[in-house]
PDB file of C-alpha atoms in Angstrom:
ATOM      1  CA  MET Z  14      78.474  90.976 102.295  1.00  0.00           C
ATOM      2  CA  ILE Z  15      76.708  94.262 101.605  1.00  0.00           C
ATOM      3  CA  THR Z  16      73.126  94.048 102.814  1.00  0.00           C
ATOM      4  CA  SER Z  17      72.198  97.690 103.273  1.00  0.00           C
ATOM      5  CA  PRO Z  18      70.794  99.571 100.278  1.00  0.00           C
ATOM      6  CA  SER Z  19      72.344 102.716 101.804  1.00  0.00           C
ATOM      7  CA  ASN Z  20      75.904 101.297 101.808  1.00  0.00           C
ATOM      8  CA  GLN Z  21      78.558 103.733 100.512  1.00  0.00           C
ATOM      9  CA  HIS Z  22      79.483 101.468  97.570  1.00  0.00           C
ATOM     10  CA  ILE Z  23      75.848 101.114  96.551  1.00  0.00           C
ATOM     11  CA  ALA Z  24      75.424 104.898  96.801  1.00  0.00           C
ATOM     12  CA  HIS Z  25      78.504 105.349  94.606  1.00  0.00           C
ATOM     13  CA  LEU Z  26      77.128 102.990  91.949  1.00  0.00           C
ATOM     14  CA  ARG Z  27      73.756 104.752  92.111  1.00  0.00           C
ATOM     15  CA  SER Z  28      75.442 108.142  91.589  1.00  0.00           C
ATOM     16  CA  LEU Z  29      76.903 106.943  88.281  1.00  0.00           C
ATOM     17  CA  HIS Z  30      73.444 107.015  86.722  1.00  0.00           C
ATOM     18  CA  THR Z  31      73.774 110.796  86.396  1.00  0.00           C
ATOM     19  CA  PRO Z  32      76.158 112.797  84.207  1.00  0.00           C
ATOM     20  CA  LYS Z  33      77.269 114.746  87.284  1.00  0.00           C
ATOM     21  CA  GLY Z  34      78.059 111.539  89.180  1.00  0.00           C
ATOM     22  CA  ARG Z  35      80.045 110.109  86.267  1.00  0.00           C
ATOM     23  CA  GLU Z  36      81.970 113.350  85.857  1.00  0.00           C
ATOM     24  CA  GLN Z  37      82.799 113.640  89.568  1.00  0.00           C
ATOM     25  CA  ALA Z  38      83.935 110.013  89.818  1.00  0.00           C
ATOM     26  CA  ALA Z  39      85.555 109.960  86.368  1.00  0.00           C
ATOM     27  CA  ALA Z  40      83.916 106.547  86.035  1.00  0.00           C
ATOM     28  CA  CYS Z  41      81.177 104.783  84.147  1.00  0.00           C
ATOM     29  CA  LEU Z  42      78.802 102.076  85.297  1.00  0.00           C
ATOM     30  CA  LEU Z  43      78.803  98.613  83.769  1.00  0.00           C
ATOM     31  CA  GLU Z  44      75.512  96.928  84.523  1.00  0.00           C
ATOM     32  CA  GLY Z  45      74.989  93.265  83.975  1.00  0.00           C
ATOM     33  CA  PRO Z  46      76.967  90.134  83.378  1.00  0.00           C
ATOM     34  CA  HIS Z  47      77.276  90.646  79.614  1.00  0.00           C
ATOM     35  CA  LEU Z  48      78.951  94.044  79.913  1.00  0.00           C
ATOM     36  CA  LEU Z  49      81.207  92.846  82.697  1.00  0.00           C
ATOM     37  CA  ALA Z  50      82.207  89.760  80.693  1.00  0.00           C
ATOM     38  CA  ALA Z  51      82.908  91.984  77.660  1.00  0.00           C
ATOM     39  CA  ALA Z  52      85.136  94.200  79.814  1.00  0.00           C
ATOM     40  CA  PHE Z  53      87.058  91.167  81.058  1.00  0.00           C
ATOM     41  CA  ASP Z  54      87.350  89.827  77.496  1.00  0.00           C
ATOM     42  CA  ALA Z  55      88.859  93.207  76.511  1.00  0.00           C
ATOM     43  CA  HIS Z  56      91.372  92.879  79.385  1.00  0.00           C
ATOM     44  CA  VAL Z  57      89.748  95.727  81.303  1.00  0.00           C
ATOM     45  CA  THR Z  58      89.630  95.403  85.091  1.00  0.00           C
ATOM     46  CA  PRO Z  59      86.891  97.404  86.833  1.00  0.00           C
ATOM     47  CA  ARG Z  60      87.708  99.378  89.969  1.00  0.00           C
ATOM     48  CA  LEU Z  61      84.635  98.195  91.888  1.00  0.00           C
ATOM     49  CA  ILE Z  62      82.470  95.111  91.394  1.00  0.00           C
ATOM     50  CA  VAL Z  63      79.331  94.401  93.397  1.00  0.00           C
ATOM     51  CA  TYR Z  64      77.483  91.161  92.693  1.00  0.00           C
ATOM     52  CA  GLU Z  65      74.916  88.745  94.063  1.00  0.00           C
ATOM     53  CA  PRO Z  66      76.724  85.394  94.515  1.00  0.00           C
ATOM     54  CA  GLU Z  67      73.625  83.173  94.319  1.00  0.00           C
ATOM     55  CA  THR Z  68      72.860  84.410  90.823  1.00  0.00           C
ATOM     56  CA  MET Z  69      76.371  83.615  89.636  1.00  0.00           C
ATOM     57  CA  GLU Z  70      76.071  79.986  90.672  1.00  0.00           C
ATOM     58  CA  ARG Z  71      72.988  79.321  88.518  1.00  0.00           C
ATOM     59  CA  SER Z  72      74.778  78.887  85.193  1.00  0.00           C
ATOM     60  CA  VAL Z  73      78.075  77.870  83.663  1.00  0.00           C
ATOM     61  CA  GLU Z  74      78.536  81.425  82.359  1.00  0.00           C
ATOM     62  CA  GLY Z  75      77.853  82.823  85.814  1.00  0.00           C
ATOM     63  CA  ARG Z  76      80.403  80.529  87.432  1.00  0.00           C
ATOM     64  CA  ARG Z  77      82.973  81.515  84.796  1.00  0.00           C
ATOM     65  CA  LEU Z  78      82.228  85.189  85.425  1.00  0.00           C
ATOM     66  CA  ARG Z  79      82.536  84.673  89.175  1.00  0.00           C
ATOM     67  CA  GLY Z  80      86.013  83.248  88.593  1.00  0.00           C
ATOM     68  CA  GLN Z  81      86.890  86.342  86.566  1.00  0.00           C
ATOM     69  CA  ILE Z  82      85.505  88.554  89.344  1.00  0.00           C
ATOM     70  CA  GLU Z  83      87.705  86.761  91.879  1.00  0.00           C
ATOM     71  CA  ALA Z  84      90.727  87.231  89.597  1.00  0.00           C
ATOM     72  CA  ALA Z  85      89.890  90.940  89.280  1.00  0.00           C
ATOM     73  CA  GLY Z  86      89.848  91.157  93.074  1.00  0.00           C
ATOM     74  CA  ALA Z  87      93.290  89.557  93.202  1.00  0.00           C
ATOM     75  CA  ALA Z  88      94.444  92.152  90.639  1.00  0.00           C
ATOM     76  CA  GLY Z  89      93.310  95.039  92.832  1.00  0.00           C
ATOM     77  CA  ALA Z  90      89.621  95.619  92.097  1.00  0.00           C
ATOM     78  CA  GLN Z  91      87.335  96.179  95.061  1.00  0.00           C
ATOM     79  CA  VAL Z  92      84.968  93.203  95.004  1.00  0.00           C
ATOM     80  CA  TYR Z  93      81.908  92.863  97.240  1.00  0.00           C
ATOM     81  CA  GLU Z  94      79.128  90.325  97.470  1.00  0.00           C
ATOM     82  CA  ALA Z  95      75.768  91.973  98.032  1.00  0.00           C
ATOM     83  CA  SER Z  96      72.174  91.099  98.751  1.00  0.00           C
ATOM     84  CA  ARG Z  97      69.517  91.338  96.069  1.00  0.00           C
ATOM     85  CA  ALA Z  98      67.999  94.418  97.749  1.00  0.00           C
ATOM     86  CA  ALA Z  99      71.336  96.237  97.801  1.00  0.00           C
ATOM     87  CA  ILE Z 100      72.088  95.374  94.165  1.00  0.00           C
ATOM     88  CA  GLU Z 101      68.653  96.522  93.031  1.00  0.00           C
ATOM     89  CA  ARG Z 102      69.131  99.843  94.835  1.00  0.00           C
ATOM     90  CA  ALA Z 103      72.314 100.471  92.840  1.00  0.00           C
ATOM     91  CA  GLY Z 104      70.473 100.247  89.526  1.00  0.00           C
ATOM     92  CA  ASP Z 105      67.687 101.925  87.658  1.00  0.00           C
ATOM     93  CA  LEU Z 106      64.211 101.270  88.958  1.00  0.00           C
ATOM     94  CA  GLY Z 107      62.941  98.008  87.585  1.00  0.00           C
ATOM     95  CA  CYS Z 108      66.344  96.799  86.419  1.00  0.00           C
ATOM     96  CA  ARG Z 109      66.887  93.204  87.528  1.00  0.00           C
ATOM     97  CA  VAL Z 110      70.640  93.033  86.818  1.00  0.00           C
ATOM     98  CA  ARG Z 111      72.607  91.312  89.592  1.00  0.00           C
ATOM     99  CA  VAL Z 112      76.127  92.556  88.755  1.00  0.00           C
ATOM    100  CA  ARG Z 113      77.345  96.144  88.796  1.00  0.00           C
ATOM    101  CA  ALA Z 114      80.865  97.459  88.235  1.00  0.00           C
ATOM    102  CA  THR Z 115      82.668 100.728  87.623  1.00  0.00           C
ATOM    103  CA  ARG Z 116      85.453 101.538  85.241  1.00  0.00           C
ATOM    104  CA  ARG Z 117      87.630 104.649  85.323  1.00  0.00           C
ATOM    105  CA  LEU Z 118      87.166 106.903  82.327  1.00  0.00           C
ATOM    106  CA  LEU Z 119      90.500 107.738  80.742  1.00  0.00           C
ATOM    107  CA  GLY Z 120      90.694 110.596  78.274  1.00  0.00           C
ATOM    108  CA  VAL Z 121      86.915 110.746  77.888  1.00  0.00           C
ATOM    109  CA  GLN Z 122      85.026 113.959  78.454  1.00  0.00           C
ATOM    110  CA  PRO Z 123      81.461 113.580  79.697  1.00  0.00           C
ATOM    111  CA  GLU Z 124      78.765 115.073  77.471  1.00  0.00           C
TER     112      GLU Z 124
END
């Protein structure tokens, strides 16, 4: 479990908030369970998923999403459980989203 807000994966997610970070990583940030579920529904597997497990267990939708996260891990995605503090560090200030993921940008030029 990632507990440090300065973890390399958290720093990577944080860097995707800037155009420069997205361009260098050729990736975009998916924040929140709704965007992640939409990606899974579109048969898109993120490269990296960081989530807070306790939050996922609170609802039927969360448990379903956790199953999809586990399947993504089996398909090759890097999947990490993380503490609330680490997850919050990966996002915008004040954002209370407990799931973050990245997706490689294919054929898309950053603005």
